[in-house]
Amino acid sequence: TRRQFLADEVSFVELYHPDDAAQIAPQVDAALAEREPFHLRYRIRHRDGTWRWIEEVGVGVFHGGSLAYLEGFLQDVTDRHRTEQELHESERQRRIALEAGAMGTWDVDLATGEELWDEQQERLFGLEPGTFAGREASFFSFVHPDDRELVRRANDRCMAEGVDFDEVFRIIRPDGETRWIAGEGRVVREEHGGGARMIGVCRDITDRKAAEDALREMRDDLEQRVSERTAELVNANRRLSDEVREREEAELAVRREQARFRSLLATIPDVVMVLDGDGRYREVFTSSPELLVRPRGQLIGHTIHELLDAEAAGDVQAVIDRVLRERLPVTTEYPLMIRGHRRSFSARVVPYSGEGVPAVLWVARDVTEQRVAEQELRRSRELYASAERIAHLGHFERDFERDTVSWS
């Protein structure tokens, strides 16, 4: 209380937080040495036992060249400090989210033409942080020549008409690599007739475009096959005199072909899984649930470390880490214990970006019977060779097509 301070019952120094106390005196001494005001922020213990953040501004009053006393004011800024910390944490989380999503942000002052990029935006465009020139022309120098007019028109519409900027375009990085970018932005006008800014984000969607192109090629190939099949049916049925019946039979044949193809897809025995960087099952597809270590409903949302033994989980995690690190497909073979039986699997693992987090697409095939057959074949050959040696026999094979003979 004020009475306790005036009676010297309580020293203000005793109220300093232990982590702050050692920093206060040096800052004050440095300011006094320069005859400058000092500005401090520290914690003190409130009489209710809580710690409060205090902002102190003061000056030294000198008489005859000597310090006479200090004067200033204190302000409780606990709430403001908490808000600042929350803003700082929010900014940190925003930055992490942008980096995880391969996104960068940009901000253009429409009055001056100055353009600001954050560090992630510069990385997306292949630049070192802090090296972007900060002008619109600099941005367009990265845009692929075939896409510049598209981007420029969208940019102009956004500024002139207030239509949101939403375009997909290519850029060419300084190292010559071409990447696909999805850009989104809008014009924000300040209140009371102030200036206007255009702000937005960019995302690298190169992997997604590659997957879309691959899917498009598969669809085109399927459509080509269906088209060819339809043409064959039409040509075969031209011999029929009844045009209506010919058309109905052709349509029926196409529907049967499509149904057969769908049935074929539904019976593929492979196990297709999406696993994130932590080994968590994001999705599981298969027509052979007996090949799963657990029912599908017990896999989704859980990790391999929860469901597999330590050795198997470690091997699977190592493949996931390698694919995510190198961004290249990996082929691997591994055993699993499923319902008390040891099964062998061969898998193709590729990077996958459809989950919004680092993930892989894991396509596994049961090769247990194949490996057993291979082992039996090796064993038969070894027994056959042993029998020949014991009986002092030999054998030969003649290939009539190649006109060759091989001896044991």
XYZ file of C-alpha atoms in Angstrom:
408
model
C 0.000 0.000 0.000
C 1.020 3.671 -0.252
C 1.453 3.854 3.539
C 3.816 0.842 3.510
C 5.995 2.421 0.808
C 6.167 5.798 2.598
C 7.030 4.106 5.886
C 9.749 2.018 4.140
C 8.016 -1.131 5.264
C 8.205 -2.491 1.678
C 11.027 -1.927 -0.839
C 9.897 -1.628 -4.443
C 12.922 -3.691 -5.479
C 11.589 -6.590 -3.393
C 8.535 -6.712 -5.646
C 10.490 -7.298 -8.897
C 10.084 -10.669 -10.598
C 13.341 -12.649 -10.133
C 13.750 -13.038 -13.903
C 13.457 -9.270 -14.476
C 15.301 -7.789 -11.498
C 18.847 -8.160 -12.848
C 17.986 -6.264 -16.071
C 16.403 -3.165 -14.548
C 19.336 -1.437 -12.827
C 21.717 -1.662 -15.848
C 19.102 -0.121 -18.135
C 18.457 2.740 -15.718
C 22.188 3.340 -15.178
C 22.835 3.434 -18.942
C 20.048 5.989 -19.479
C 21.257 8.189 -16.591
C 24.806 8.133 -17.951
C 23.533 9.586 -21.231
C 21.091 11.944 -19.481
C 18.309 10.180 -21.393
C 14.860 8.996 -20.227
C 14.590 5.293 -19.475
C 11.756 3.053 -20.649
C 11.281 -0.265 -18.825
C 8.855 -3.163 -18.857
C 8.961 -5.709 -16.050
C 6.828 -7.729 -13.671
C 6.060 -6.980 -10.032
C 4.227 -8.994 -7.388
C 0.793 -7.560 -6.626
C -0.424 -7.584 -3.030
C -2.911 -10.325 -4.027
C 0.083 -12.509 -4.946
C -0.298 -12.309 -8.739
C 2.361 -10.980 -11.128
C 1.503 -7.800 -13.034
C 3.312 -6.326 -16.048
C 4.418 -2.721 -15.459
C 5.618 -0.161 -17.980
C 7.813 2.517 -16.415
C 9.025 5.757 -18.022
C 11.320 7.977 -15.964
C 14.167 10.476 -15.981
C 16.925 11.434 -13.600
C 16.801 14.914 -12.057
C 20.313 16.313 -11.605
C 21.394 19.197 -9.330
C 24.872 20.574 -9.725
C 25.885 17.708 -11.962
C 24.826 15.068 -9.452
C 21.755 12.868 -9.498
C 19.255 14.236 -7.016
C 16.352 11.876 -7.545
C 14.333 9.971 -10.154
C 10.877 10.903 -11.328
C 8.480 9.227 -13.708
C 5.306 7.222 -13.901
C 4.235 3.592 -13.863
C 1.404 1.987 -15.793
C -0.128 -1.459 -15.392
C 0.033 -2.946 -18.933
C -0.765 -6.555 -18.035
C -3.769 -6.761 -20.363
C -1.906 -5.045 -23.205
C 1.109 -7.314 -22.747
C -1.150 -10.370 -22.868
C -2.768 -9.070 -26.067
C 0.650 -8.467 -27.631
C 1.724 -11.993 -26.742
C -1.485 -13.421 -28.216
C -0.913 -11.432 -31.413
C 2.670 -12.670 -31.562
C 1.524 -16.273 -31.101
C -1.202 -15.808 -33.715
C 1.370 -14.503 -36.180
C 3.659 -17.445 -35.407
C 0.834 -19.927 -36.000
C -0.117 -18.123 -39.217
C 3.455 -18.367 -40.440
C 3.609 -22.086 -39.605
C 0.300 -22.692 -41.402
C 1.543 -20.865 -44.503
C 4.789 -22.822 -44.553
C 2.987 -26.152 -44.065
C 0.562 -25.351 -46.859
C 3.341 -24.118 -49.214
C 1.665 -20.697 -49.300
C 3.061 -17.184 -49.393
C 1.398 -13.795 -48.949
C 1.741 -10.568 -50.912
C 0.574 -6.965 -50.407
C 0.518 -4.217 -53.060
C 0.094 -0.499 -52.296
C -1.990 0.618 -55.299
C -1.004 4.254 -54.822
C 2.779 3.734 -54.887
C 3.021 0.387 -56.694
C 5.172 -0.977 -53.876
C 4.740 -4.749 -53.508
C 5.656 -6.648 -50.318
C 6.255 -10.408 -50.158
C 6.710 -12.499 -47.048
C 9.610 -14.952 -46.834
C 7.477 -17.944 -47.843
C 6.309 -16.113 -50.978
C 9.916 -15.453 -51.931
C 10.792 -19.115 -51.399
C 7.868 -20.179 -53.627
C 9.377 -18.075 -56.419
C 12.880 -19.455 -55.816
C 14.263 -16.348 -54.105
C 16.301 -15.940 -50.964
C 14.313 -14.127 -48.238
C 14.613 -10.356 -48.537
C 15.734 -10.289 -52.205
C 12.453 -9.501 -53.985
C 12.701 -6.121 -55.765
C 9.268 -4.997 -54.541
C 7.685 -3.799 -57.823
C 4.912 -5.154 -60.047
C 7.313 -5.509 -62.980
C 9.507 -7.750 -60.838
C 6.572 -10.072 -60.219
C 5.649 -10.298 -63.914
C 9.261 -11.138 -64.794
C 8.677 -14.509 -63.040
C 5.361 -15.266 -64.800
C 5.630 -17.653 -67.756
C 5.471 -15.668 -71.052
C 2.423 -17.668 -72.205
C 0.531 -16.786 -68.992
C 1.459 -13.124 -68.519
C -1.483 -11.689 -70.472
C -3.925 -13.902 -68.533
C -2.492 -12.781 -65.189
C -2.311 -9.123 -66.237
C -5.977 -9.037 -67.323
C -7.089 -10.670 -64.051
C -4.937 -8.222 -62.099
C -6.408 -5.224 -63.950
C -10.007 -6.426 -63.416
C -9.352 -6.841 -59.719
C -8.033 -3.288 -59.350
C -10.584 -1.613 -61.675
C -13.774 -3.550 -60.901
C -13.112 -5.016 -57.456
C -13.415 -8.569 -58.813
C -11.396 -11.054 -56.765
C -8.131 -12.211 -58.326
C -8.267 -15.986 -58.740
C -5.959 -17.492 -61.355
C -3.698 -20.489 -61.916
C -0.505 -19.738 -63.811
C 3.074 -20.829 -64.307
C 6.238 -19.166 -63.077
C 9.866 -19.671 -64.052
C 12.224 -19.601 -61.090
C 15.727 -18.111 -61.313
C 17.169 -21.645 -61.586
C 14.984 -22.308 -64.671
C 12.447 -24.595 -62.978
C 8.805 -24.109 -64.003
C 6.205 -24.306 -61.205
C 2.415 -24.022 -61.155
C 1.004 -21.336 -58.845
C -2.580 -20.703 -57.663
C -3.007 -17.013 -56.800
C -5.913 -15.458 -54.910
C -6.336 -11.839 -53.884
C -8.645 -8.862 -53.516
C -8.611 -5.095 -53.225
C -9.041 -3.687 -49.710
C -9.905 0.008 -49.406
C -9.290 1.937 -46.218
C -12.109 3.813 -44.551
C -12.738 7.572 -44.932
C -11.335 7.770 -48.448
C -7.921 6.388 -47.572
C -5.633 4.443 -49.873
C -6.277 1.012 -51.337
C -4.228 -2.169 -51.199
C -4.371 -5.435 -53.058
C -3.555 -8.389 -50.823
C -3.545 -12.127 -51.391
C -1.827 -15.488 -51.208
C -0.009 -17.809 -53.616
C 0.114 -21.605 -53.383
C 2.452 -23.987 -55.193
C 0.185 -26.578 -56.878
C 2.774 -28.218 -59.136
C 2.226 -31.674 -57.612
C -1.541 -31.297 -57.876
C -1.293 -30.288 -61.544
C 0.897 -33.312 -62.243
C -1.679 -35.591 -60.598
C -4.501 -33.911 -62.533
C -2.598 -34.364 -65.797
C -2.011 -38.029 -65.016
C -5.700 -38.492 -64.181
C -6.684 -36.695 -67.384
C -4.452 -38.994 -69.407
C -6.026 -42.028 -67.747
C -9.501 -40.671 -68.461
C -8.608 -39.897 -72.077
C -7.176 -43.381 -72.484
C -10.329 -44.929 -71.027
C -12.526 -42.801 -73.266
C -10.426 -43.840 -76.247
C -10.866 -47.510 -75.367
C -14.598 -47.101 -74.930
C -14.761 -45.175 -78.217
C -12.843 -47.878 -80.037
C -15.032 -50.559 -78.551
C -18.173 -48.664 -79.513
C -16.896 -48.280 -83.091
C -16.248 -52.013 -83.281
C -19.781 -52.747 -82.088
C -21.280 -50.290 -84.555
C -19.306 -51.797 -87.465
C -20.311 -55.327 -86.461
C -23.995 -54.393 -86.271
C -24.136 -52.558 -89.636
C -24.985 -55.903 -91.173
C -28.309 -55.781 -89.407
C -31.157 -54.244 -91.373
C -33.039 -52.909 -88.388
C -31.355 -49.581 -87.512
C -33.249 -49.202 -84.236
C -32.271 -52.637 -83.038
C -28.690 -51.980 -84.114
C -28.539 -48.808 -81.986
C -30.100 -50.511 -78.958
C -27.653 -53.409 -79.159
C -24.703 -51.026 -79.479
C -25.841 -48.999 -76.457
C -26.393 -52.191 -74.466
C -22.907 -53.381 -75.365
C -21.401 -50.095 -74.206
C -23.283 -50.238 -70.903
C -22.109 -53.794 -70.354
C -18.536 -52.785 -71.108
C -18.713 -49.916 -68.665
C -20.288 -52.116 -65.994
C -17.582 -54.743 -66.548
C -14.883 -52.115 -66.172
C -16.442 -50.799 -62.952
C -16.705 -54.341 -61.609
C -13.058 -54.917 -62.492
C -12.023 -51.822 -60.535
C -14.107 -52.959 -57.566
C -12.312 -56.330 -57.424
C -8.708 -55.145 -57.592
C -7.064 -56.881 -54.608
C -4.479 -54.170 -53.867
C -4.576 -52.188 -50.619
C -4.442 -48.426 -51.246
C -3.658 -46.197 -48.245
C -2.960 -42.528 -47.613
C -0.491 -42.057 -44.723
C 0.656 -38.688 -43.402
C 4.146 -37.818 -42.206
C 3.408 -39.181 -38.710
C 2.323 -42.540 -40.117
C -1.354 -41.772 -39.495
C -3.938 -43.567 -41.656
C -5.832 -40.804 -43.505
C -7.696 -43.125 -45.901
C -7.822 -46.848 -46.775
C -9.308 -48.516 -49.879
C -9.404 -52.218 -50.719
C -11.704 -54.947 -51.987
C -9.822 -57.430 -49.794
C -10.400 -56.382 -46.165
C -8.751 -59.593 -44.992
C -5.404 -58.015 -46.008
C -5.797 -55.222 -43.435
C -4.161 -55.462 -40.001
C -7.398 -54.093 -38.528
C -10.876 -53.328 -39.924
C -10.869 -50.077 -41.895
C -12.844 -48.227 -39.192
C -10.147 -49.041 -36.632
C -7.340 -47.779 -38.903
C -8.544 -44.297 -39.884
C -7.134 -41.656 -37.533
C -4.634 -44.025 -35.883
C -0.911 -44.338 -36.568
C 1.228 -47.273 -37.638
C 3.059 -46.914 -34.324
C -0.175 -47.706 -32.479
C -1.203 -50.667 -34.652
C 2.022 -52.351 -35.877
C 4.897 -53.867 -33.922
C 7.865 -51.566 -33.332
C 10.067 -53.095 -36.049
C 7.381 -53.047 -38.763
C 6.300 -49.523 -37.813
C 9.899 -48.326 -37.940
C 10.410 -49.810 -41.433
C 7.200 -48.224 -42.754
C 8.028 -44.844 -41.172
C 11.501 -44.919 -42.767
C 9.929 -45.334 -46.231
C 7.460 -42.489 -45.542
C 10.296 -40.197 -44.411
C 12.370 -41.022 -47.490
C 9.537 -40.371 -49.960
C 8.606 -37.062 -48.294
C 12.240 -35.997 -48.135
C 13.245 -36.960 -51.698
C 9.797 -36.415 -53.310
C 10.409 -39.524 -55.435
C 8.548 -42.865 -55.700
C 9.917 -45.828 -53.725
C 9.267 -49.570 -54.205
C 9.570 -51.714 -51.093
C 8.726 -55.197 -49.832
C 7.871 -56.019 -46.226
C 6.169 -58.671 -44.028
C 3.161 -58.149 -41.743
C 1.449 -60.344 -39.184
C -2.250 -60.355 -40.037
C -4.612 -62.317 -37.817
C -1.758 -64.584 -36.685
C -0.410 -65.262 -40.200
C 2.732 -63.802 -41.750
C 1.982 -62.126 -45.115
C 4.427 -60.617 -47.618
C 3.590 -57.345 -49.410
C 5.169 -55.452 -52.275
C 4.353 -51.722 -52.265
C 4.757 -48.681 -54.474
C 4.927 -45.455 -52.423
C 4.648 -41.970 -53.972
C 4.266 -38.409 -52.602
C 0.639 -37.331 -52.153
C -0.659 -33.816 -51.559
C -4.418 -34.322 -51.522
C -4.720 -34.238 -47.700
C -3.430 -30.713 -47.134
C -0.545 -32.147 -45.074
C 2.650 -33.983 -46.101
C 1.474 -37.484 -47.002
C 2.191 -40.508 -49.208
C 0.033 -42.788 -51.351
C 0.873 -46.394 -50.389
C -0.298 -49.097 -52.878
C 0.423 -52.580 -51.481
C -0.060 -55.976 -53.127
C -0.110 -59.330 -51.318
C 2.765 -61.404 -52.782
C 2.725 -64.145 -50.136
C 1.727 -66.964 -52.513
C 4.201 -65.735 -55.118
C 7.062 -65.772 -52.596
C 6.030 -69.238 -51.346
C 5.950 -70.526 -54.937
C 9.376 -69.024 -55.610
C 10.740 -70.668 -52.483
C 9.226 -74.045 -53.473
C 10.693 -73.702 -56.975
C 14.149 -73.005 -55.565
C 13.792 -75.975 -53.224
C 12.712 -78.265 -56.111
C 15.654 -77.172 -58.204
C 18.022 -77.801 -55.308
C 16.533 -81.300 -54.731
C 16.694 -82.060 -58.459
C 20.337 -81.005 -58.618
C 21.125 -83.116 -55.532
C 19.430 -86.141 -57.110
C 21.467 -85.769 -60.281
C 24.698 -85.592 -58.306
C 23.800 -88.648 -56.235
C 22.725 -90.712 -59.265
C 25.601 -89.411 -61.408
C 23.102 -88.203 -63.976
C 22.869 -85.114 -66.089
C 20.258 -83.467 -68.283
C 20.114 -81.176 -71.280
C 17.529 -78.872 -72.819
C 17.199 -77.972 -76.488
C 15.487 -74.823 -77.733
C 14.310 -75.578 -81.284
C 13.327 -71.989 -81.985
C 16.762 -70.601 -81.069
C 18.583 -73.825 -82.075
C 20.485 -73.935 -78.773
C 21.334 -76.697 -76.280
C 22.059 -76.252 -72.579
C 23.626 -78.954 -70.338
C 23.497 -79.349 -66.584
